XYZ file of C-alpha atoms in Angstrom:
696
model
C 28.392 -0.488 10.482
C 27.984 2.669 12.498
C 26.133 2.394 15.783
C 25.396 4.363 18.927
C 28.538 3.192 20.711
C 30.850 4.097 17.868
C 29.371 7.474 17.090
C 28.378 10.498 19.065
C 25.805 10.085 21.790
C 22.285 9.997 20.350
C 20.883 11.147 23.679
C 23.055 14.221 23.426
C 21.864 14.605 19.874
C 18.270 14.534 21.106
C 19.033 17.165 23.709
C 20.359 19.360 20.937
C 17.410 18.622 18.655
C 15.167 20.965 20.600
C 17.566 23.680 19.446
C 19.249 21.978 16.480
C 22.251 23.294 14.742
C 20.850 25.305 11.875
C 21.785 24.679 8.310
C 22.743 28.013 6.857
C 19.614 29.428 5.320
C 20.127 30.364 1.703
C 17.873 31.534 -1.066
C 16.241 28.211 -1.887
C 15.088 27.740 -5.472
C 12.058 25.510 -4.985
C 10.080 24.502 -8.051
C 6.885 24.170 -6.040
C 6.906 27.942 -5.491
C 6.119 28.421 -9.175
C 2.534 27.410 -8.435
C 0.699 30.763 -8.132
C -1.881 29.214 -5.795
C 0.871 28.682 -3.240
C 2.084 32.285 -3.174
C 0.354 33.002 0.184
C 2.254 30.133 1.820
C 5.644 30.676 0.205
C 7.430 31.164 3.519
C 5.781 28.051 4.952
C 7.090 25.949 2.068
C 10.582 27.338 2.502
C 10.387 26.643 6.236
C 9.271 23.053 5.574
C 12.208 22.478 3.273
C 14.610 24.103 5.720
C 13.435 21.821 8.546
C 14.184 18.833 6.352
C 17.655 20.106 5.474
C 18.420 20.805 9.129
C 17.396 17.340 10.252
C 19.049 15.511 7.358
C 22.376 17.237 7.948
C 22.082 16.799 11.698
C 21.555 13.036 11.461
C 24.121 12.587 8.723
C 26.766 14.394 10.776
C 26.710 11.624 13.375
C 27.242 8.808 10.846
C 29.505 8.343 7.875
C 26.467 8.243 5.571
C 22.732 8.720 5.902
C 22.237 5.059 4.961
C 24.445 4.087 7.917
C 22.140 6.016 10.221
C 19.359 3.684 9.025
C 21.309 0.508 9.821
C 20.445 0.183 13.492
C 18.820 -3.232 13.002
C 22.344 -4.553 12.460
C 23.340 -3.370 15.923
C 20.256 -3.517 18.111
C 18.232 -6.673 18.543
C 19.829 -10.093 18.192
C 22.881 -10.271 15.914
C 25.508 -12.969 15.485
C 29.140 -11.831 15.632
C 31.338 -13.991 13.399
C 34.593 -12.664 14.854
C 33.709 -13.141 18.499
C 31.671 -16.317 17.848
C 28.503 -15.582 19.664
C 25.293 -13.576 19.840
C 24.958 -9.969 20.902
C 21.553 -8.942 22.116
C 21.143 -5.204 22.540
C 18.104 -3.163 23.428
C 17.522 0.583 23.613
C 15.551 1.103 26.847
C 16.917 4.277 28.453
C 14.552 4.478 31.430
C 14.358 0.759 32.229
C 15.762 -0.437 35.556
C 16.865 -3.883 34.393
C 16.578 -6.298 31.467
C 16.973 -10.084 31.385
C 16.998 -12.428 28.403
C 15.510 -15.863 28.991
C 14.238 -18.769 26.922
C 14.559 -22.440 26.215
C 18.346 -21.956 26.049
C 18.468 -21.369 29.824
C 15.392 -23.463 30.671
C 13.385 -20.245 30.963
C 15.344 -19.089 33.993
C 14.126 -15.519 34.386
C 17.123 -14.061 36.230
C 20.100 -16.072 34.971
C 21.083 -13.782 32.082
C 20.833 -10.075 32.946
C 21.794 -7.403 30.431
C 24.274 -4.668 31.288
C 23.458 -1.035 30.699
C 25.964 0.696 28.440
C 25.988 4.235 27.059
C 23.073 5.965 25.360
C 20.387 3.944 27.137
C 21.479 0.711 25.451
C 21.482 -2.614 27.309
C 23.692 -5.463 26.157
C 24.534 -9.122 26.689
C 26.847 -11.502 24.807
C 25.981 -15.195 24.585
C 29.152 -16.961 23.472
C 29.216 -20.173 21.489
C 31.379 -21.882 24.096
C 28.507 -21.810 26.534
C 25.433 -21.742 24.326
C 26.391 -23.343 20.995
C 24.052 -26.270 21.618
C 21.195 -24.426 23.303
C 20.975 -20.954 21.743
C 20.575 -22.094 18.145
C 18.427 -21.628 15.080
C 14.825 -22.047 16.182
C 15.389 -21.342 19.877
C 12.655 -19.368 21.619
C 13.413 -16.442 23.896
C 12.021 -13.275 25.449
C 13.254 -10.308 27.392
C 12.052 -9.281 30.835
C 11.923 -5.515 31.222
C 11.788 -3.989 34.679
C 10.373 -0.633 33.724
C 10.759 2.859 35.082
C 7.255 2.463 36.509
C 8.370 -0.754 38.308
C 6.389 -2.889 35.902
C 7.859 -6.323 35.146
C 6.775 -7.492 31.700
C 7.872 -10.375 29.492
C 8.405 -8.779 26.111
C 9.672 -9.347 22.590
C 12.776 -7.378 21.521
C 11.874 -4.182 19.682
C 14.105 -5.146 16.759
C 13.247 -8.841 16.689
C 13.220 -10.285 13.178
C 11.218 -13.353 14.061
C 8.151 -13.750 16.282
C 6.160 -16.974 16.525
C 2.857 -17.731 18.215
C 2.189 -20.841 20.266
C -0.739 -22.737 18.759
C -2.213 -23.564 22.149
C -1.517 -20.572 24.372
C -1.548 -18.008 21.505
C 1.408 -16.322 23.230
C 4.182 -14.884 21.045
C 7.902 -15.508 21.575
C 10.948 -14.242 19.729
C 12.863 -16.886 17.820
C 16.517 -17.222 16.897
C 16.627 -17.315 13.124
C 19.892 -18.271 11.485
C 19.294 -21.129 9.029
C 22.340 -23.131 8.033
C 21.725 -22.476 4.340
C 21.698 -18.788 3.526
C 19.090 -17.643 1.040
C 20.447 -16.906 -2.427
C 18.954 -14.142 -4.544
C 21.008 -15.181 -7.546
C 23.216 -12.936 -9.622
C 20.595 -11.434 -11.886
C 19.472 -8.034 -10.650
C 15.811 -7.178 -11.059
C 15.280 -4.127 -13.241
C 11.597 -3.246 -13.614
C 10.433 -1.770 -16.876
C 10.497 2.015 -16.785
C 8.138 2.273 -19.736
C 5.164 0.416 -18.280
C 2.697 2.199 -16.004
C 2.234 1.050 -12.422
C -0.544 -1.564 -12.413
C -1.004 -2.743 -8.841
C -2.657 -5.899 -7.561
C -3.353 -5.310 -3.867
C -3.227 -8.583 -1.942
C -3.184 -10.286 1.445
C -1.174 -13.496 1.813
C -3.357 -15.126 4.448
C -6.695 -14.739 2.721
C -5.454 -15.297 -0.835
C -6.276 -19.011 -0.818
C -9.636 -20.685 -1.312
C -9.243 -23.014 1.641
C -10.831 -22.015 4.939
C -7.617 -21.212 6.758
C -4.526 -19.030 6.618
C -2.690 -19.023 3.314
C 1.095 -19.121 3.126
C 3.847 -17.365 1.208
C 4.517 -20.625 -0.649
C 0.863 -21.068 -1.642
C 0.660 -17.474 -2.808
C 3.760 -17.888 -4.940
C 2.470 -21.113 -6.481
C -1.212 -20.325 -6.934
C -1.745 -16.568 -7.044
C 1.323 -15.052 -8.709
C 0.608 -16.812 -12.041
C -2.972 -15.508 -11.962
C -1.708 -11.952 -11.379
C 0.818 -12.275 -14.192
C -1.837 -13.635 -16.573
C -4.088 -10.675 -15.802
C -1.231 -8.353 -16.810
C -0.574 -6.562 -13.520
C 3.088 -5.688 -13.035
C 3.113 -4.850 -9.329
C 1.812 -6.513 -6.196
C 1.165 -4.531 -3.043
C 1.219 -6.914 -0.090
C -0.651 -6.147 3.097
C -0.003 -7.459 6.611
C 3.672 -8.398 6.235
C 5.017 -7.050 9.540
C 3.948 -9.167 12.504
C 0.660 -8.264 14.143
C -0.962 -10.061 17.076
C -4.564 -9.749 15.856
C -5.041 -11.384 12.463
C -8.248 -9.455 11.778
C -6.478 -6.091 11.956
C -5.497 -6.609 8.294
C -1.939 -5.980 9.471
C -2.541 -2.357 10.464
C -1.828 -2.836 14.183
C 1.825 -3.816 13.982
C 3.670 -5.185 17.002
C 6.987 -6.339 15.523
C 8.143 -4.026 12.764
C 11.147 -6.090 11.645
C 9.487 -9.522 11.718
C 7.686 -10.865 8.641
C 4.534 -12.522 9.906
C 5.308 -16.117 10.815
C 1.667 -17.150 10.386
C 2.337 -17.141 6.624
C 5.659 -19.016 6.724
C 9.367 -18.360 7.139
C 11.414 -15.314 6.103
C 12.964 -17.465 3.378
C 9.502 -18.281 2.047
C 8.769 -14.569 1.712
C 12.117 -13.953 0.034
C 11.435 -16.746 -2.444
C 8.017 -15.283 -3.239
C 9.615 -11.904 -3.977
C 12.377 -13.508 -6.028
C 9.791 -15.408 -8.103
C 7.729 -12.260 -8.593
C 10.821 -10.480 -9.893
C 11.471 -13.345 -12.293
C 7.939 -12.724 -13.594
C 8.791 -8.998 -13.956
C 6.426 -8.114 -11.130
C 7.414 -5.433 -8.612
C 6.706 -6.121 -4.946
C 5.571 -3.224 -2.768
C 4.995 -3.546 0.955
C 2.078 -1.914 2.725
C 4.132 -0.337 5.523
C 2.586 1.002 8.722
C 4.630 3.814 10.253
C 1.590 5.875 11.172
C 0.974 4.157 14.520
C 1.690 1.040 16.571
C -0.380 -1.415 18.542
C -1.057 -0.723 22.223
C 0.077 -4.201 23.251
C 2.975 -4.355 25.676
C 3.793 -8.087 25.712
C 4.189 -8.171 21.902
C 4.715 -4.560 20.867
C 6.926 -1.595 21.745
C 4.383 0.419 23.732
C 5.827 1.527 27.119
C 8.848 -0.686 26.442
C 11.081 0.887 29.089
C 8.192 1.592 31.445
C 7.523 5.125 30.195
C 4.905 6.390 27.787
C 7.418 8.514 25.918
C 10.107 6.117 24.681
C 8.824 5.517 21.143
C 5.534 7.408 21.330
C 4.323 10.793 22.462
C 3.485 11.013 26.166
C -0.039 11.479 27.430
C -3.034 12.001 25.197
C -0.883 13.170 22.278
C 0.396 9.611 22.020
C -3.086 8.136 21.576
C -5.009 7.683 18.358
C -8.629 7.558 19.552
C -10.093 6.360 16.247
C -7.610 3.529 15.792
C -7.128 2.587 19.466
C -3.361 2.695 18.981
C -0.227 4.655 19.881
C 1.431 7.452 17.895
C 5.146 7.699 17.193
C 7.191 10.700 18.292
C 8.711 11.649 14.935
C 10.732 14.411 16.566
C 12.878 11.951 18.501
C 16.002 10.778 16.725
C 15.920 7.225 18.063
C 12.371 6.892 16.760
C 13.415 8.251 13.371
C 16.287 5.770 13.400
C 13.962 2.891 14.317
C 11.581 3.659 11.455
C 14.245 4.442 8.857
C 16.114 1.276 9.810
C 12.852 -0.564 9.233
C 12.695 0.801 5.687
C 16.277 -0.181 4.954
C 15.726 -3.624 6.486
C 12.808 -4.509 4.229
C 14.515 -3.137 1.132
C 17.921 -4.723 1.653
C 17.041 -7.984 3.387
C 13.879 -8.794 1.403
C 14.349 -6.774 -1.806
C 11.025 -4.952 -1.571
C 10.709 -2.467 -4.426
C 8.935 0.182 -2.430
C 6.220 0.978 0.048
C 2.666 2.159 0.287
C 2.715 4.308 3.424
C -0.434 3.753 5.426
C -2.278 6.563 7.202
C -0.276 9.496 5.826
C -3.117 11.956 6.461
C -3.194 10.857 10.089
C 0.553 11.463 10.317
C 0.462 14.929 8.764
C -1.993 16.494 11.200
C -2.720 16.432 14.904
C -6.420 16.099 14.024
C -5.544 12.998 11.933
C -7.754 14.171 9.086
C -10.916 14.137 11.169
C -12.211 17.446 9.827
C -14.844 18.336 7.256
C -12.528 19.877 4.658
C -8.981 21.065 4.031
C -8.046 24.676 3.325
C -4.940 25.139 1.173
C -3.883 28.251 3.073
C -3.902 26.218 6.286
C -2.120 23.099 4.990
C 1.174 24.312 6.413
C -0.039 25.896 9.638
C -3.188 24.643 11.350
C -2.737 21.388 13.242
C 0.259 20.347 11.167
C 2.630 17.730 12.612
C 5.887 19.198 11.280
C 8.027 16.344 12.628
C 5.964 13.765 10.737
C 6.426 15.668 7.473
C 10.173 15.785 8.025
C 10.199 12.060 8.789
C 8.356 11.269 5.541
C 10.843 13.401 3.610
C 13.698 11.497 5.245
C 12.012 8.173 4.467
C 11.635 9.043 0.792
C 15.237 10.268 0.682
C 16.478 6.986 2.136
C 14.452 4.894 -0.285
C 15.956 6.617 -3.317
C 19.475 6.347 -1.886
C 19.050 2.590 -1.473
C 17.219 2.047 -4.756
C 16.637 4.973 -7.140
C 13.904 2.943 -8.884
C 11.932 2.301 -5.694
C 8.295 3.384 -5.497
C 6.712 5.293 -2.612
C 2.947 5.751 -2.348
C 1.073 7.965 0.105
C -2.345 7.066 1.452
C -3.551 10.645 1.811
C -6.886 12.405 1.418
C -5.791 15.884 2.472
C -4.172 16.928 -0.794
C -1.183 18.399 1.040
C 0.638 20.554 -1.553
C 3.933 19.078 -2.644
C 3.102 15.545 -1.515
C 4.464 14.042 -4.754
C 6.892 16.859 -5.536
C 10.597 15.912 -5.292
C 12.194 16.996 -2.033
C 14.791 19.100 -3.822
C 11.912 21.092 -5.312
C 10.248 21.693 -1.965
C 8.012 18.652 -1.724
C 7.640 15.603 0.500
C 8.978 13.241 -2.133
C 6.347 10.558 -2.721
C 6.085 9.098 -6.205
C 2.316 8.630 -6.098
C -0.736 9.379 -4.001
C -3.811 7.181 -3.793
C -6.873 8.681 -5.432
C -9.002 7.894 -2.402
C -11.869 10.120 -3.486
C -12.568 7.910 -6.524
C -13.873 4.792 -4.726
C -15.755 7.046 -2.319
C -17.471 8.658 -5.297
C -18.479 5.380 -6.956
C -19.837 4.009 -3.695
C -21.722 7.254 -3.052
C -23.583 7.332 -6.354
C -24.285 3.584 -6.286
C -25.630 3.943 -2.783
C -27.531 7.227 -3.051
C -28.587 7.636 -6.688
C -30.582 5.678 -9.186
C -28.909 5.066 -12.542
C -31.233 7.647 -14.095
C -29.824 10.305 -11.748
C -26.201 9.832 -12.757
C -24.654 13.035 -14.041
C -22.006 12.494 -16.702
C -20.372 15.868 -15.991
C -20.038 14.942 -12.335
C -18.528 11.567 -13.258
C -16.067 13.239 -15.625
C -15.093 15.983 -13.185
C -14.544 13.715 -10.183
C -12.375 11.273 -12.103
C -10.290 14.073 -13.632
C -10.076 16.225 -10.500
C -6.326 16.129 -9.889
C -3.338 18.338 -10.523
C -1.272 17.254 -13.544
C 1.977 17.092 -11.556
C 0.459 15.024 -8.722
C 0.830 11.419 -9.850
C -2.300 9.618 -8.753
C -3.157 5.935 -8.425
C -6.724 5.421 -9.561
C -8.867 2.637 -8.192
C -12.554 1.865 -8.116
C -12.293 -0.093 -4.871
C -9.708 -1.567 -2.539
C -9.744 -3.816 0.516
C -11.596 -1.058 2.400
C -14.752 -1.557 0.364
C -14.614 -5.350 0.771
C -14.733 -5.381 4.571
C -17.765 -6.319 6.644
C -19.865 -3.192 7.091
C -19.196 -2.057 3.538
C -19.792 -3.586 0.124
C -17.753 -4.142 -2.998
C -18.974 -2.577 -6.223
C -20.086 -5.982 -7.488
C -22.110 -6.633 -4.350
C -23.668 -3.165 -4.394
C -24.684 -3.745 -8.004
C -25.947 -7.324 -7.698
C -26.317 -8.054 -3.977
C -27.919 -11.386 -3.043
C -28.728 -12.116 -6.698
C -25.070 -13.128 -7.065
C -25.761 -16.207 -4.973
C -28.543 -17.489 -7.221
C -28.292 -16.136 -10.760
C -24.645 -16.088 -11.842
C -25.125 -19.279 -13.850
C -25.091 -18.672 -17.594
C -28.375 -20.497 -18.080
C -30.216 -18.082 -15.782
C -31.472 -14.661 -16.832
C -31.641 -11.806 -14.352
C -31.845 -8.097 -15.174
C -30.028 -7.170 -11.946
C -27.100 -9.391 -12.894
C -27.076 -8.021 -16.446
C -26.950 -4.446 -15.128
C -24.276 -5.337 -12.566
C -21.936 -7.005 -15.034
C -22.318 -4.154 -17.528
C -21.677 -1.347 -15.027
C -18.861 -3.230 -13.263
C -16.903 -3.244 -16.520
C -17.703 0.379 -17.353
C -16.786 1.698 -13.921
C -13.418 -0.044 -13.981
C -12.499 1.070 -17.489
C -13.615 4.657 -16.880
C -11.551 4.679 -13.671
C -8.358 3.352 -15.215
C -8.660 5.623 -18.266
C -9.418 8.838 -16.395
C -8.412 8.512 -12.735
C -4.637 8.924 -12.757
C -1.237 7.755 -13.930
C -1.425 4.325 -12.250
C -4.113 1.815 -11.311
C -4.860 -0.528 -8.413
C -7.200 -3.473 -7.898
C -7.816 -5.575 -4.793
C -7.527 -9.312 -5.318
C -10.721 -10.962 -6.442
C -12.480 -7.708 -7.258
C -11.520 -8.115 -10.909
C -14.096 -10.904 -11.164
C -16.636 -9.438 -8.763
C -15.882 -11.649 -5.768
C -19.242 -12.176 -4.034
C -18.096 -12.442 -0.439
C -17.166 -9.691 1.989
C -14.068 -10.010 4.178
C -14.689 -11.128 7.726
C -11.711 -12.459 9.645
C -12.107 -15.151 12.316
C -13.541 -13.671 15.495
C -15.800 -14.597 18.361
C -18.818 -13.118 16.560
C -18.522 -15.600 13.676
C -17.336 -18.568 15.761
C -13.761 -18.026 14.550
C -14.688 -18.969 11.011
C -12.458 -18.515 7.943
C -15.428 -18.761 5.569
C -15.170 -15.098 4.561
C -11.400 -14.688 4.992
C -10.500 -16.292 1.677
C -10.884 -15.831 -2.085
C -13.004 -18.221 -4.168
C -10.876 -18.524 -7.306
C -12.867 -21.558 -8.456
C -15.701 -19.214 -9.395
C -13.759 -18.035 -12.450
C -12.627 -21.577 -13.274
C -16.231 -22.788 -13.503
C -17.113 -21.737 -17.025
C -20.832 -22.331 -16.467
C -20.753 -19.257 -14.200
C -20.518 -15.629 -15.315
C -17.653 -14.538 -13.065
C -14.982 -15.212 -15.676
C -16.599 -12.607 -17.947
C -15.447 -9.858 -15.582
C -11.976 -11.341 -15.120
C -11.521 -11.741 -18.880
C -12.557 -8.124 -19.430
C -10.151 -6.967 -16.701
C -7.252 -8.766 -18.390
C -8.041 -7.232 -21.785
C -8.500 -3.817 -20.166
C -5.032 -4.033 -18.600
C -3.575 -5.206 -21.907
C -5.149 -2.255 -23.730
C -3.872 0.264 -21.196
C -0.311 -1.041 -21.490
C -0.301 -1.396 -25.263
C -1.553 2.128 -25.969
C 0.139 3.979 -23.088
C -3.201 5.235 -21.817
C -1.909 6.178 -18.367
C 1.030 8.151 -19.717
C -1.444 10.500 -21.424
C -2.400 12.791 -18.531
C -5.974 13.734 -19.428
C -8.555 12.603 -21.920
C -9.880 15.040 -24.502
C -13.630 15.475 -24.456
C -15.193 14.881 -27.870
C -18.833 14.732 -26.836
C -20.794 15.134 -23.592
C -24.380 14.017 -24.228
C -26.520 14.367 -21.099
C -29.709 13.123 -22.771
C -28.106 9.802 -23.661
C -25.640 9.854 -20.746
C -22.787 9.347 -23.198
C -19.192 10.488 -22.802
C -16.910 10.362 -25.828
C -13.238 11.076 -25.276
C -9.866 10.612 -26.907
C -6.895 9.344 -24.979
C -3.734 7.505 -25.941
C -4.681 7.861 -29.582
C -7.894 5.881 -29.021
C -11.537 6.942 -28.876
C -13.651 5.805 -25.917
C -17.449 5.875 -26.018
C -19.087 5.384 -22.609
C -22.887 5.074 -22.656
C -24.160 5.009 -19.060
C -27.833 5.260 -20.044
C -30.232 2.657 -18.664
C -31.996 2.020 -21.972
C -31.108 4.417 -24.804
C -29.565 2.591 -27.759
C -29.006 5.017 -30.607
C -28.395 3.856 -34.201
C -26.281 6.158 -36.359
C -24.990 7.998 -33.315
C -22.727 10.805 -34.508
C -19.902 12.632 -32.758
C -16.968 14.775 -33.814
C -13.506 13.242 -34.050
C -10.102 14.968 -34.319
C -9.053 13.465 -37.638
C -10.505 11.651 -40.588
C -9.911 7.983 -41.178
C -11.240 4.473 -40.862
C -11.874 3.222 -37.335
C -12.407 -0.219 -35.830
C -13.532 -1.456 -32.431
C -10.667 -2.952 -30.418
C -12.557 -3.412 -27.122
C -16.293 -3.819 -26.688
C -17.768 -4.407 -23.241
C -20.985 -5.644 -24.891
C -19.135 -8.560 -26.483
C -20.651 -11.872 -25.423
C -17.220 -13.079 -24.293
C -17.484 -10.466 -21.537
C -21.090 -11.295 -20.660
C -22.556 -8.744 -23.069
C -25.329 -9.046 -25.643
C -23.281 -8.877 -28.849
C -25.362 -6.027 -30.221
C -22.432 -4.582 -32.167
C -20.410 -6.292 -34.878
C -16.757 -5.744 -33.935
C -15.632 -6.404 -37.499
C -17.448 -3.286 -38.714
C -15.296 -0.501 -40.111
C -16.424 3.038 -39.373
C -15.602 5.643 -42.017
C -15.384 9.279 -41.004
C -17.421 11.828 -42.917
C -17.074 15.581 -43.086
C -19.964 17.533 -41.643
C -20.168 21.272 -40.918
C -16.435 21.545 -41.484
C -15.623 18.793 -38.965
C -14.964 15.087 -39.173
C -17.753 12.919 -37.788
C -18.035 9.256 -36.914
C -21.339 7.381 -36.802
C -21.790 4.243 -34.675
C -24.461 2.152 -33.006
C -24.336 3.468 -29.433
C -25.809 0.811 -27.134
C -26.770 1.405 -23.514
C -24.472 0.431 -20.623
C -21.632 -0.175 -23.023
C -18.139 1.126 -23.536
C -16.563 0.940 -26.976
C -12.906 1.612 -27.705
C -12.100 2.545 -31.295
C -8.770 2.787 -33.042
C -7.923 4.475 -36.302
C -6.656 1.729 -38.605
C -5.970 3.761 -41.742
C -6.529 7.152 -43.325
């Protein structure tokens, strides 16, 4: 393992990075330059790629491999040395005046065990087994005192700690020695996800995944929720809030300990077992990783660790994120790059994560953090661009593919930065997918601001298909964002308080009928037209009625709304299971007919009077009737080829809470009319029909 003491001085490397050794500039053949719209910014794209090459070669030159550069978690932090029989604790704190490690192993004596400052701003201490074999053991609690450059004296957690636990009474966090006697076994079978299936993501949160009013665990999630996800047909889970965070209600987006899986959900081995079980179910596991900012906390986090405001973050106001009340990383500093890249390698190698959804990418890309009215393509590469952050993201995507070529990287970005999902070798940033964040915004907007009669089918079609063919997009109707207090899920916007009183099957309510019908249509239209992958937040598949409100003073620290009520779909006298059953069959249809692999649907009919969209995709015909009341017998539309067609999915089926107005066993025979083939069906309102040609 390469480290700072065995390789060239990283401080020296940082001094050089202001005027880095240039990679010889050659005529770069970048595929992205073939886009005629990018001709005005050709030189900017070349410069972006050149910056990446310069930094990659610079970092690689100091280590035997680029992967070695990302192995700093094996050197810094607490690591057991088998040869020397003892623990090394090392910390990078270049401006600190002194560090001390203390804990239950030395009866919390604050000055007994000082660290010694070595080269490169690294402090070190060795705790040998001869002295501490009975006291510094698995489960021991410890902290580090940092006497900072500003003369502050703060009890802190190591920046690279892999375990942080919170005292139930004092709520104070401590680091914990974690070296269980029995090492976790992944088994011999290597997980190889199917390359043929599209990415179907179930976004989830371990703590609030249970029905009980409390914090769920990794073990409970594995036992109770994974089977539900598998039965629905999703092949990927995207887990939020894995890295330790002091405030539970932050949803995991204010990270304090980047290398520590949250102990509030269980042990590291519990998380590993969950991932192993998911892999046995052929389910990928993606981590929602937060490298866009860090929590301001000093006692738990890395902010002002050595007593300066420029160790991990930018100094002064540039280091503050005013909207998120957090601190911003200095992506131009090599130790920071190493910290974050080591974090990626750690989660992939130690926990077998299959990839990451990078949070807050727009905020990373620009100094304005995306807080502008609109983005101008000619200014993507120039105005307010954080070049160092772009280079870091390119390095992160490079590392991921070196560790696991099948890994998945997803960017949470609304800017539409050109080349976001273009391979790095072709001039891009290297993500596999971007989130189609405009889609849920659109659905919420029209549900909130328009009556059903005002819906424009051309607008619906255009928004859902508004993406470049080579930008792989994850479509979703809603995520955790729409479920939070202050917002509303689609189900709640459609049915509101009526959900509390009229979801029983023996009760009739027009609001509920409308809500169930449109909930199904919105989801199917989104998955069919919105991109090459799909995402759903847990519980939304059955229209979960509650918003998400974590325990806080304002709700008397209640967990009532920080859970998922799975029993609602188990109670067959309620209507919730209709939506869940439809979701499962929708996912099955998408996989069976490769709907997402077919880039765009082909319009067959756009009928504004009846608010009906007919399209062909994946060899199937979809008929979406968004009208509030128009049901049209003998509804005709052109089809590409003659034949006999049958319904294979009908949202109006009574098993999905519909009214059974259409006989699914009916065969529809094409006829020739005006030189074209025509199909005639009964087109019912607020219904989607999917038809398949069964024979010529």
